[in-house]
C-alpha positions as a Markdown table, in Angstrom:
| # | Residue | x | y | z |
|---|---|---|---|---|
| 1 | Unk | 61.0 | 9.1 | 122.9 |
| 2 | Unk | 61.6 | 12.4 | 124.7 |
| 3 | Unk | 65.2 | 13.6 | 124.1 |
| 4 | Unk | 67.3 | 14.1 | 127.2 |
| 5 | Unk | 67.3 | 17.5 | 128.9 |
| 6 | Unk | 69.7 | 20.0 | 127.6 |
| 7 | Unk | 70.5 | 21.1 | 131.1 |
| 8 | Unk | 72.2 | 19.5 | 134.1 |
| 9 | Unk | 71.1 | 20.4 | 137.5 |
| 10 | Unk | 73.2 | 23.3 | 138.8 |
| 11 | Unk | 74.8 | 23.9 | 135.4 |
| 12 | Unk | 74.0 | 26.4 | 132.6 |
| 13 | Unk | 72.2 | 25.3 | 129.5 |
| 14 | Unk | 74.2 | 23.3 | 127.0 |
| 15 | Unk | 75.1 | 25.7 | 124.2 |
| 16 | Unk | 77.8 | 24.0 | 122.1 |
| 17 | Unk | 77.4 | 24.2 | 118.4 |
| 18 | Unk | 79.7 | 22.6 | 115.8 |
| 19 | Unk | 79.5 | 22.9 | 112.0 |
| 20 | Unk | 82.4 | 21.8 | 109.8 |
| 21 | Unk | 82.4 | 21.1 | 106.1 |
| 22 | Unk | 85.3 | 20.2 | 103.9 |
| 23 | Unk | 86.5 | 18.0 | 101.0 |
| 24 | Unk | 86.1 | 14.2 | 101.1 |
| 25 | Unk | 89.9 | 13.9 | 101.1 |
| 26 | Unk | 92.8 | 16.2 | 102.0 |
| 27 | Unk | 96.4 | 15.2 | 101.3 |
| 28 | Unk | 98.9 | 17.4 | 103.0 |
| 29 | Unk | 102.7 | 17.3 | 102.9 |
| 30 | Unk | 105.8 | 17.6 | 100.8 |
| 31 | Unk | 105.6 | 15.5 | 97.7 |
| 32 | Unk | 101.8 | 14.8 | 97.9 |
| 33 | Unk | 101.4 | 16.4 | 94.4 |
| 34 | Unk | 102.6 | 13.1 | 93.0 |
| 35 | Unk | 99.3 | 11.5 | 94.1 |
| 36 | Unk | 97.4 | 13.8 | 91.8 |
| 37 | Unk | 97.2 | 11.1 | 89.1 |
| 38 | Unk | 95.8 | 8.4 | 91.3 |
| 39 | Unk | 93.3 | 10.8 | 93.0 |
| 40 | Unk | 92.1 | 12.2 | 89.7 |
| 41 | Unk | 91.9 | 8.9 | 87.9 |
| 42 | Unk | 89.6 | 7.7 | 90.7 |
| 43 | Unk | 87.1 | 10.3 | 89.5 |
| 44 | Unk | 87.2 | 9.9 | 85.8 |
| 45 | Unk | 89.3 | 9.7 | 82.6 |
| 46 | Unk | 88.9 | 13.2 | 81.2 |
| 47 | Unk | 90.2 | 16.2 | 83.1 |
| 48 | Unk | 90.1 | 19.9 | 82.5 |
| 49 | Unk | 93.0 | 21.6 | 84.2 |
| 50 | Unk | 92.7 | 25.3 | 85.1 |
| 51 | Unk | 95.7 | 27.5 | 86.0 |
| 52 | Unk | 97.3 | 30.8 | 85.2 |
| 53 | Unk | 99.9 | 31.7 | 82.6 |
| 54 | Unk | 102.7 | 32.0 | 85.2 |
| 55 | Unk | 102.3 | 28.5 | 86.7 |
| 56 | Unk | 101.3 | 27.0 | 83.3 |
| 57 | Unk | 104.8 | 27.9 | 82.0 |
| 58 | Unk | 106.7 | 26.1 | 84.8 |
| 59 | Unk | 108.3 | 22.7 | 84.9 |
| 60 | Unk | 106.2 | 21.9 | 87.9 |
| 61 | Unk | 103.0 | 22.3 | 85.8 |
| 62 | Unk | 104.4 | 20.1 | 83.1 |
| 63 | Unk | 105.3 | 17.5 | 85.7 |
| 64 | Unk | 101.8 | 17.5 | 87.0 |
| 65 | Unk | 100.2 | 17.1 | 83.6 |
| 66 | Unk | 102.5 | 14.2 | 83.0 |
| 67 | Unk | 101.5 | 12.6 | 86.3 |
| 68 | Unk | 97.9 | 12.8 | 85.2 |
| 69 | Unk | 98.6 | 11.4 | 81.8 |
| 70 | Unk | 100.6 | 8.5 | 83.2 |
| 71 | Unk | 97.6 | 7.6 | 85.3 |
| 72 | Unk | 95.5 | 7.3 | 82.2 |
| 73 | Unk | 93.7 | 10.7 | 82.5 |
| 74 | Unk | 93.3 | 12.7 | 79.3 |
| 75 | Unk | 94.1 | 16.4 | 79.9 |
| 76 | Unk | 92.8 | 19.6 | 78.4 |
| 77 | Unk | 94.4 | 22.7 | 79.8 |
| 78 | Unk | 93.1 | 26.3 | 80.3 |
| 79 | Unk | 96.1 | 28.4 | 81.3 |
| 80 | Unk | 94.6 | 31.9 | 81.1 |
| 81 | Unk | 93.2 | 32.5 | 84.6 |
| 82 | Unk | 93.5 | 36.1 | 85.6 |
| 83 | Unk | 93.7 | 37.5 | 89.1 |
| 84 | Unk | 90.3 | 38.0 | 90.8 |
| 85 | Unk | 88.7 | 35.9 | 88.0 |
| 86 | Unk | 86.8 | 38.2 | 85.7 |
| 87 | Unk | 83.4 | 36.6 | 85.3 |
| 88 | Unk | 83.7 | 36.3 | 81.5 |
| 89 | Unk | 86.4 | 33.7 | 82.0 |
| 90 | Unk | 83.9 | 31.3 | 83.7 |
| 91 | Unk | 81.8 | 31.2 | 80.5 |
| 92 | Unk | 84.9 | 31.0 | 78.3 |
| 93 | Unk | 86.3 | 28.1 | 80.2 |
| 94 | Unk | 83.0 | 26.4 | 80.5 |
| 95 | Unk | 82.6 | 26.5 | 76.8 |
| 96 | Unk | 86.0 | 24.8 | 76.4 |
| 97 | Unk | 85.0 | 22.2 | 78.9 |
| 98 | Unk | 81.6 | 21.5 | 77.2 |
| 99 | Unk | 83.5 | 20.4 | 74.1 |
| 100 | Unk | 85.4 | 17.7 | 76.0 |
| 101 | Unk | 82.9 | 16.6 | 78.7 |
| 102 | Unk | 85.3 | 16.4 | 81.6 |
| 103 | Unk | 84.7 | 13.9 | 84.4 |
| 104 | Unk | 86.7 | 16.1 | 86.8 |
| 105 | Unk | 88.1 | 19.6 | 86.9 |
| 106 | Unk | 91.6 | 20.2 | 88.4 |
| 107 | Unk | 92.4 | 23.7 | 89.7 |
| 108 | Unk | 96.1 | 24.4 | 90.1 |
| 109 | Unk | 97.5 | 27.7 | 91.4 |
| 110 | Unk | 96.5 | 30.5 | 93.6 |
| 111 | Unk | 93.0 | 31.2 | 94.9 |
| 112 | Unk | 91.8 | 32.6 | 91.6 |
| 113 | Unk | 92.7 | 29.4 | 89.7 |
| 114 | Unk | 90.8 | 27.3 | 92.3 |
| 115 | Unk | 87.8 | 29.6 | 92.3 |
| 116 | Unk | 87.6 | 29.5 | 88.5 |
| 117 | Unk | 87.6 | 25.7 | 88.6 |
| 118 | Unk | 84.8 | 25.7 | 91.2 |
| 119 | Unk | 82.7 | 28.2 | 89.2 |
| 120 | Unk | 83.2 | 26.3 | 86.0 |
| 121 | Unk | 82.0 | 23.1 | 87.7 |
| 122 | Unk | 78.8 | 24.8 | 88.6 |
| 123 | Unk | 78.0 | 26.3 | 85.2 |
| 124 | Unk | 79.1 | 23.1 | 83.4 |
| 125 | Unk | 76.8 | 21.0 | 85.6 |
| 126 | Unk | 73.7 | 23.3 | 86.0 |
| 127 | Unk | 73.9 | 25.6 | 83.0 |
| 128 | Unk | 73.1 | 29.3 | 82.9 |
| 129 | Unk | 75.4 | 32.2 | 83.8 |
| 130 | Unk | 77.5 | 32.6 | 86.9 |
| 131 | Unk | 75.2 | 35.5 | 88.0 |
| 132 | Unk | 72.4 | 32.9 | 88.4 |
| 133 | Unk | 74.3 | 31.5 | 91.4 |
| 134 | Unk | 75.6 | 34.7 | 93.1 |
| 135 | Unk | 74.9 | 34.6 | 96.8 |
| 136 | Unk | 74.3 | 31.7 | 99.2 |
| 137 | Unk | 72.8 | 28.3 | 98.6 |
| 138 | Unk | 71.7 | 29.0 | 95.0 |
| 139 | Unk | 73.6 | 26.0 | 93.5 |
| 140 | Unk | 70.8 | 23.4 | 93.1 |
| 141 | Unk | 72.9 | 20.2 | 93.6 |
| 142 | Unk | 76.2 | 18.5 | 93.2 |
| 143 | Unk | 78.7 | 19.6 | 90.5 |
| 144 | Unk | 81.4 | 18.0 | 88.5 |
| 145 | Unk | 84.1 | 17.0 | 91.1 |
| 146 | Unk | 87.0 | 19.4 | 91.6 |
| 147 | Unk | 90.5 | 18.5 | 92.6 |
| 148 | Unk | 92.2 | 21.5 | 94.1 |
| 149 | Unk | 96.0 | 21.9 | 94.3 |
| 150 | Unk | 97.1 | 25.2 | 95.7 |
| 151 | Unk | 100.4 | 26.8 | 94.9 |
| 152 | Unk | 100.1 | 29.7 | 97.4 |
| 153 | Unk | 99.4 | 29.6 | 101.1 |
| 154 | Unk | 96.6 | 32.1 | 101.6 |
| 155 | Unk | 93.0 | 31.7 | 100.4 |
| 156 | Unk | 92.3 | 28.2 | 101.7 |
| 157 | Unk | 90.0 | 27.9 | 98.6 |
| 158 | Unk | 91.1 | 24.2 | 98.3 |
| 159 | Unk | 88.7 | 23.5 | 101.2 |
| 160 | Unk | 86.1 | 26.2 | 101.1 |
| 161 | Unk | 82.5 | 26.4 | 99.7 |
| 162 | Unk | 82.9 | 29.8 | 97.9 |
| 163 | Unk | 84.2 | 31.0 | 94.6 |
| 164 | Unk | 84.9 | 34.8 | 94.4 |
| 165 | Unk | 84.6 | 36.5 | 91.0 |
| 166 | Unk | 84.9 | 40.0 | 89.5 |
| 167 | Unk | 81.8 | 41.2 | 87.6 |
| 168 | Unk | 82.1 | 44.5 | 85.7 |
| 169 | Unk | 78.5 | 45.2 | 86.3 |
| 170 | Unk | 79.1 | 45.4 | 90.0 |
| 171 | Unk | 81.4 | 47.6 | 92.0 |
| 172 | Unk | 82.7 | 45.0 | 94.3 |
| 173 | Unk | 83.6 | 41.3 | 94.0 |
| 174 | Unk | 80.8 | 38.8 | 94.1 |
| 175 | Unk | 80.7 | 35.2 | 95.4 |
| 176 | Unk | 79.0 | 31.9 | 94.7 |
| 177 | Unk | 78.6 | 30.2 | 98.1 |
| 178 | Unk | 77.4 | 26.7 | 98.5 |
| 179 | Unk | 78.6 | 23.4 | 100.1 |
| 180 | Unk | 78.4 | 22.0 | 96.6 |
| 181 | Unk | 81.4 | 24.1 | 95.7 |
| 182 | Unk | 83.7 | 22.4 | 98.1 |
| 183 | Unk | 86.4 | 20.5 | 96.2 |
| 184 | Unk | 86.1 | 16.7 | 96.3 |
| 185 | Unk | 89.9 | 16.4 | 97.0 |
| 186 | Unk | 92.5 | 18.9 | 98.1 |
| 187 | Unk | 96.2 | 18.2 | 97.6 |
| 188 | Unk | 98.3 | 20.6 | 99.6 |
| 189 | Unk | 102.0 | 20.2 | 98.8 |
| 190 | Unk | 104.1 | 23.0 | 100.4 |
| 191 | Unk | 107.0 | 22.3 | 98.0 |
| 192 | Unk | 104.9 | 24.1 | 95.3 |
| 193 | Unk | 105.2 | 27.3 | 97.4 |
| 194 | Unk | 109.0 | 27.3 | 97.8 |
| 195 | Unk | 110.5 | 30.4 | 96.3 |
| 196 | Unk | 107.2 | 32.3 | 96.3 |
| 197 | Unk | 108.2 | 36.0 | 96.2 |
| 198 | Unk | 108.2 | 38.0 | 99.5 |
| 199 | Unk | 105.3 | 40.3 | 98.5 |
| 200 | Unk | 103.0 | 37.5 | 97.5 |
| 201 | Unk | 104.0 | 35.5 | 100.6 |
| 202 | Unk | 103.1 | 38.4 | 102.8 |
| 203 | Unk | 99.8 | 39.2 | 101.1 |
| 204 | Unk | 98.7 | 35.5 | 101.1 |
| 205 | Unk | 99.8 | 35.0 | 104.7 |
| 206 | Unk | 97.9 | 38.1 | 105.8 |
| 207 | Unk | 94.8 | 36.8 | 104.1 |
| 208 | Unk | 95.1 | 33.4 | 105.8 |
| 209 | Unk | 95.6 | 35.1 | 109.2 |
| 210 | Unk | 92.6 | 37.2 | 108.7 |
| 211 | Unk | 90.5 | 34.1 | 107.8 |
| 212 | Unk | 91.5 | 32.5 | 111.1 |
| 213 | Unk | 91.0 | 35.5 | 113.3 |
| 214 | Unk | 87.7 | 36.6 | 111.8 |
| 215 | Unk | 86.3 | 33.1 | 111.9 |
| 216 | Unk | 87.4 | 32.8 | 115.6 |
| 217 | Unk | 85.9 | 36.1 | 116.5 |
| 218 | Unk | 82.7 | 35.9 | 114.3 |
| 219 | Unk | 79.2 | 36.1 | 115.6 |
| 220 | Unk | 78.0 | 33.2 | 117.7 |
| 221 | Unk | 74.5 | 32.1 | 116.6 |
| 222 | Unk | 71.7 | 30.3 | 118.5 |
| 223 | Unk | 72.0 | 26.6 | 118.7 |
| 224 | Unk | 69.1 | 25.6 | 116.5 |
| 225 | Unk | 69.0 | 22.9 | 113.8 |
| 226 | Unk | 68.4 | 25.3 | 111.0 |
| 227 | Unk | 71.6 | 27.1 | 111.4 |
| 228 | Unk | 73.5 | 24.4 | 109.5 |
| 229 | Unk | 71.0 | 24.0 | 106.7 |
| 230 | Unk | 69.9 | 27.6 | 106.0 |
| 231 | Unk | 73.3 | 29.2 | 106.0 |
| 232 | Unk | 76.6 | 28.5 | 104.4 |
| 233 | Unk | 78.5 | 30.5 | 107.0 |
| 234 | Unk | 77.2 | 29.9 | 110.5 |
| 235 | Unk | 79.6 | 31.9 | 112.7 |
| 236 | Unk | 82.1 | 30.8 | 115.2 |
| 237 | Unk | 81.5 | 27.3 | 116.7 |
| 238 | Unk | 83.3 | 24.6 | 118.5 |
| 239 | Unk | 84.7 | 22.8 | 115.4 |
| 240 | Unk | 85.9 | 25.8 | 113.4 |
| 241 | Unk | 87.5 | 27.3 | 116.5 |
| 242 | Unk | 90.0 | 24.4 | 116.6 |
| 243 | Unk | 91.1 | 25.1 | 113.0 |
| 244 | Unk | 91.1 | 28.9 | 113.6 |
| 245 | Unk | 93.5 | 28.7 | 116.5 |
| 246 | Unk | 95.7 | 26.3 | 114.7 |
| 247 | Unk | 95.9 | 28.8 | 111.8 |
| 248 | Unk | 96.7 | 31.6 | 114.2 |
| 249 | Unk | 99.4 | 29.6 | 115.9 |
| 250 | Unk | 101.3 | 28.4 | 112.9 |
| 251 | Unk | 100.9 | 31.5 | 110.7 |
| 252 | Unk | 102.1 | 33.9 | 113.3 |
| 253 | Unk | 105.1 | 31.7 | 114.2 |
| 254 | Unk | 106.3 | 31.3 | 110.6 |
| 255 | Unk | 105.0 | 34.2 | 108.3 |
| 256 | Unk | 108.0 | 36.4 | 108.8 |
| 257 | Unk | 110.4 | 33.5 | 108.3 |
| 258 | Unk | 108.7 | 32.4 | 105.1 |
| 259 | Unk | 108.7 | 36.0 | 103.9 |
| 260 | Unk | 112.4 | 36.6 | 104.6 |
| 261 | Unk | 113.7 | 33.2 | 103.4 |
| 262 | Unk | 111.6 | 32.0 | 100.4 |
| 263 | Unk | 113.2 | 28.6 | 100.2 |
| 264 | Unk | 112.7 | 27.6 | 103.9 |
| 265 | Unk | 110.6 | 24.5 | 103.5 |
| 266 | Unk | 109.7 | 24.3 | 107.2 |
| 267 | Unk | 108.2 | 27.7 | 107.1 |
| 268 | Unk | 106.5 | 27.0 | 103.9 |
| 269 | Unk | 104.9 | 23.8 | 105.3 |
| 270 | Unk | 103.7 | 25.8 | 108.3 |
| 271 | Unk | 102.2 | 28.5 | 106.2 |
| 272 | Unk | 100.4 | 26.1 | 104.0 |
| 273 | Unk | 99.0 | 24.2 | 107.0 |
| 274 | Unk | 97.9 | 27.6 | 108.4 |
| 275 | Unk | 96.2 | 28.6 | 105.2 |
| 276 | Unk | 94.3 | 25.3 | 104.9 |
| 277 | Unk | 93.3 | 25.5 | 108.6 |
| 278 | Unk | 92.1 | 29.0 | 108.0 |
| 279 | Unk | 90.1 | 27.7 | 105.0 |
| 280 | Unk | 88.4 | 25.1 | 107.2 |
| 281 | Unk | 87.6 | 27.8 | 109.7 |
| 282 | Unk | 86.2 | 30.3 | 107.3 |
| 283 | Unk | 84.5 | 27.7 | 105.2 |
| 284 | Unk | 81.9 | 27.1 | 107.9 |
| 285 | Unk | 82.3 | 30.0 | 110.3 |
| 286 | Unk | 82.8 | 32.8 | 107.7 |
| 287 | Unk | 84.6 | 36.1 | 107.8 |
| 288 | Unk | 83.4 | 39.5 | 108.8 |
| 289 | Unk | 83.9 | 43.3 | 108.5 |
| 290 | Unk | 87.5 | 43.4 | 107.4 |
| 291 | Unk | 86.6 | 41.3 | 104.3 |
| 292 | Unk | 83.4 | 43.4 | 103.7 |
| 293 | Unk | 85.4 | 46.6 | 103.6 |
| 294 | Unk | 88.2 | 45.2 | 101.5 |
| 295 | Unk | 85.8 | 44.6 | 98.6 |
| 296 | Unk | 85.2 | 48.3 | 97.8 |
| 297 | Unk | 88.8 | 49.2 | 98.9 |
| 298 | Unk | 90.2 | 46.6 | 96.4 |
| 299 | Unk | 87.8 | 47.9 | 93.7 |
| 300 | Unk | 89.0 | 51.5 | 94.1 |
| 301 | Unk | 92.7 | 50.9 | 94.7 |
| 302 | Unk | 93.3 | 47.8 | 92.5 |
| 303 | Unk | 95.4 | 46.3 | 95.3 |
| 304 | Unk | 95.7 | 42.6 | 96.2 |
| 305 | Unk | 93.0 | 41.2 | 98.5 |
| 306 | Unk | 95.5 | 40.1 | 101.1 |
| 307 | Unk | 97.0 | 43.6 | 101.4 |
| 308 | Unk | 93.6 | 45.0 | 102.0 |
| 309 | Unk | 92.4 | 42.6 | 104.6 |
| 310 | Unk | 95.8 | 42.7 | 106.2 |
| 311 | Unk | 95.7 | 46.5 | 106.5 |
| 312 | Unk | 92.2 | 46.3 | 107.9 |
| 313 | Unk | 92.6 | 43.4 | 110.3 |
| 314 | Unk | 94.0 | 45.3 | 113.4 |
| 315 | Unk | 91.2 | 47.9 | 113.1 |
| 316 | Unk | 88.5 | 45.3 | 112.8 |
| 317 | Unk | 89.9 | 43.6 | 115.9 |
| 318 | Unk | 90.0 | 46.9 | 117.7 |
| 319 | Unk | 86.4 | 47.6 | 116.9 |
| 320 | Unk | 85.2 | 44.1 | 117.9 |
| 321 | Unk | 87.4 | 44.0 | 121.0 |
| 322 | Unk | 84.7 | 44.9 | 123.6 |
| 323 | Unk | 82.6 | 41.9 | 122.4 |
| 324 | Unk | 85.5 | 39.5 | 122.1 |
| 325 | Unk | 87.8 | 39.8 | 125.0 |
| 326 | Unk | 88.1 | 36.1 | 125.7 |
| 327 | Unk | 88.7 | 35.2 | 122.1 |
| 328 | Unk | 91.3 | 37.9 | 121.6 |
| 329 | Unk | 93.0 | 36.7 | 124.8 |
| 330 | Unk | 93.1 | 33.2 | 123.3 |
| 331 | Unk | 94.6 | 34.6 | 120.1 |
| 332 | Unk | 97.4 | 36.3 | 122.2 |
| 333 | Unk | 98.2 | 33.1 | 123.9 |
| 334 | Unk | 98.3 | 31.3 | 120.6 |
| 335 | Unk | 100.8 | 33.9 | 119.5 |
| 336 | Unk | 103.0 | 33.2 | 122.5 |
| 337 | Unk | 101.9 | 35.8 | 125.0 |
| 338 | Unk | 102.4 | 35.2 | 128.7 |
| 339 | Unk | 99.3 | 33.5 | 130.4 |
| 340 | Unk | 100.0 | 35.6 | 133.5 |
| 341 | Unk | 98.4 | 38.7 | 132.1 |
| 342 | Unk | 94.7 | 39.6 | 132.5 |
| 343 | Unk | 92.2 | 38.9 | 129.7 |
| 344 | Unk | 91.9 | 42.6 | 129.0 |
| 345 | Unk | 95.6 | 43.0 | 128.6 |
| 346 | Unk | 95.9 | 39.9 | 126.5 |
| 347 | Unk | 93.2 | 41.2 | 124.2 |
| 348 | Unk | 95.2 | 44.4 | 123.7 |
| 349 | Unk | 98.4 | 42.4 | 123.2 |
| 350 | Unk | 96.7 | 40.3 | 120.5 |
| 351 | Unk | 95.9 | 43.3 | 118.4 |
| 352 | Unk | 99.4 | 44.8 | 119.0 |
| 353 | Unk | 101.1 | 41.6 | 118.0 |
| 354 | Unk | 99.0 | 41.2 | 114.8 |
| 355 | Unk | 99.7 | 44.8 | 113.8 |
| 356 | Unk | 103.4 | 44.4 | 114.4 |
| 357 | Unk | 103.7 | 41.1 | 112.5 |
| 358 | Unk | 101.9 | 42.5 | 109.5 |
| 359 | Unk | 104.0 | 45.6 | 109.5 |
| 360 | Unk | 107.2 | 43.5 | 109.7 |
| 361 | Unk | 106.3 | 41.8 | 106.4 |
| 362 | Unk | 105.4 | 45.0 | 104.6 |
| 363 | Unk | 101.6 | 45.0 | 104.8 |
| 364 | Unk | 100.4 | 48.6 | 104.7 |
| 365 | Unk | 99.3 | 50.0 | 108.0 |
| 366 | Unk | 96.6 | 52.3 | 106.7 |
| 367 | Unk | 94.1 | 52.6 | 103.9 |
| 368 | Unk | 95.8 | 55.8 | 102.9 |
| 369 | Unk | 98.9 | 53.8 | 102.3 |
| 370 | Unk | 96.9 | 51.5 | 100.0 |
| 371 | Unk | 95.8 | 54.6 | 98.0 |
| 372 | Unk | 92.2 | 54.8 | 99.0 |
| 373 | Unk | 91.0 | 58.3 | 98.0 |
| 374 | Unk | 90.1 | 60.5 | 101.0 |
| 375 | Unk | 86.8 | 61.6 | 99.4 |
| 376 | Unk | 85.6 | 58.0 | 99.1 |
| 377 | Unk | 85.5 | 56.9 | 102.7 |
| 378 | Unk | 81.7 | 57.2 | 103.2 |
| 379 | Unk | 81.2 | 55.5 | 99.8 |
| 380 | Unk | 83.5 | 52.7 | 100.9 |
| 381 | Unk | 81.4 | 52.1 | 104.0 |
| 382 | Unk | 78.1 | 52.2 | 102.0 |
| 383 | Unk | 79.5 | 49.6 | 99.6 |
| 384 | Unk | 80.8 | 47.4 | 102.4 |
| 385 | Unk | 77.3 | 47.2 | 103.8 |
| 386 | Unk | 76.2 | 45.5 | 100.6 |
| 387 | Unk | 78.2 | 42.4 | 101.6 |
| 388 | Unk | 75.5 | 41.3 | 103.9 |
| 389 | Unk | 76.8 | 37.8 | 104.6 |
| 390 | Unk | 80.0 | 39.4 | 106.0 |
| 391 | Unk | 78.3 | 42.2 | 107.8 |
| 392 | Unk | 75.8 | 39.9 | 109.5 |
| 393 | Unk | 78.8 | 37.7 | 110.6 |
| 394 | Unk | 80.4 | 40.5 | 112.6 |
| 395 | Unk | 80.2 | 40.1 | 116.4 |
| 396 | Unk | 79.3 | 43.7 | 116.9 |
| 397 | Unk | 76.3 | 45.1 | 115.0 |
| 398 | Unk | 77.2 | 47.2 | 112.0 |
| 399 | Unk | 75.5 | 50.0 | 110.2 |
| 400 | Unk | 76.9 | 52.4 | 107.6 |
| 401 | Unk | 78.0 | 54.9 | 110.3 |
| 402 | Unk | 79.9 | 52.3 | 112.4 |
| 403 | Unk | 81.5 | 50.9 | 109.3 |
| 404 | Unk | 82.5 | 54.4 | 108.3 |
| 405 | Unk | 84.2 | 54.8 | 111.8 |
| 406 | Unk | 86.3 | 51.7 | 111.0 |
| 407 | Unk | 87.1 | 53.0 | 107.5 |
| 408 | Unk | 88.1 | 56.4 | 108.8 |
| 409 | Unk | 90.3 | 55.0 | 111.6 |
| 410 | Unk | 92.0 | 52.6 | 109.1 |
| 411 | Unk | 92.5 | 55.4 | 106.7 |
| 412 | Unk | 94.2 | 57.6 | 109.3 |
| 413 | Unk | 96.1 | 54.7 | 110.8 |
| 414 | Unk | 94.6 | 55.5 | 114.2 |
| 415 | Unk | 93.4 | 52.4 | 116.1 |
| 416 | Unk | 92.9 | 54.5 | 119.2 |
| 417 | Unk | 90.0 | 56.2 | 117.5 |
| 418 | Unk | 88.0 | 53.0 | 117.7 |
| 419 | Unk | 88.5 | 52.5 | 121.5 |
| 420 | Unk | 85.9 | 55.1 | 122.3 |
| 421 | Unk | 83.3 | 53.8 | 119.8 |
| 422 | Unk | 79.8 | 54.2 | 121.1 |
| 423 | Unk | 78.4 | 51.3 | 119.1 |
| 424 | Unk | 76.3 | 48.8 | 121.0 |
| 425 | Unk | 78.4 | 46.0 | 122.4 |
| 426 | Unk | 76.8 | 42.5 | 122.5 |
| 427 | Unk | 77.3 | 39.0 | 121.2 |
| 428 | Unk | 74.8 | 39.1 | 118.4 |
| 429 | Unk | 72.0 | 36.7 | 118.9 |
| 430 | Unk | 70.4 | 36.4 | 115.5 |
| 431 | Unk | 67.2 | 34.4 | 115.3 |
| 432 | Unk | 66.5 | 35.3 | 111.7 |
| 433 | Unk | 68.4 | 32.6 | 109.8 |
| 434 | Unk | 67.6 | 33.9 | 106.3 |
| 435 | Unk | 68.4 | 37.6 | 106.5 |
| 436 | Unk | 72.1 | 37.4 | 105.6 |
| 437 | Unk | 72.1 | 35.7 | 102.2 |
| 438 | Unk | 73.2 | 38.8 | 100.4 |
| 439 | Unk | 74.8 | 39.0 | 97.0 |
| 440 | Unk | 78.3 | 38.4 | 98.1 |
């Protein structure tokens, strides 16, 4: 049977593409952590719980372990997760897990705790070293199921197909990216984020906002069947756009309130919703140049990921502005701008609003403020180009010179320097579906 035509007389060709991946279940809302026992017991009777020393010492953690045990789940805990997950911890935790044979791995905490749980699930199931799985689509099959319970509103790792690690043999962070890494169940309880310190709230919120904006403004790829099977991150599309704009709307409306009033549950609910929405958006669409540059910036400055992408976001938006006027205008409207302005003016307003919001919650406005050495700007651009899955996802083509332009403007705190960029402007149409696997 011949499929129906993709065109309607007098109309342009149909060009809608939608790709969305996520957990089998997402429970969202205050008090949902109490369902952890039931959700986990449905997957098995032996659980490895991964968290960090801070959360592991809290009454909330003890309560969650009790909830698991009361549901008949035997619990073994690993409470040593470090920020940015040094790769040696994956092997260390997998060795512990091998001794108990867990049916399920529970990640509790910030993004690093969830990323460790996902990476351990891979190694525990398929063996080898984490390095065997760096890059995209190198995990050969399903893994031990993961239940993710975030305690920060930033990474969205509870719904994403990636685990980011720090490998001492590499300058920048590395990632394992595969749909098999998506947690089986995500339990998002904003009560666990109440009281989060202002600095962490700001950095996490900036990260979540960057996820939403970079996913919404990412490359738009050709509508071919292979795009969803030969890539983890396919670029902006109809389904991720919905989550991206939801993330923009709720984060920009509530970030400053959550930052200034740590016990405001309404603001905390909105920020967790925004972070999870951003996770859904980036999990299929991917992120782009701000994340690519942050990797070497973070390695040099030893600053939090959210601070780096937050500092870079207005500059990335400015560079991509000529290729993403309608998208930036939509972002401005989601942030509360007047619909009476022109698309060009709204695009400018979107960048100004994002920069003002991030500045209001203490995100550095330049890479110099982050401590990036002035003699490392070209090196930073060169290293950023190594993150090919991110570079290939940018809506304007990038080479080391154009990335250096962004780095230099962001170092100087001069967005205007990017408005005269001579880089080619087009919506990247990328027929090669295998070129952007990359190492990270």
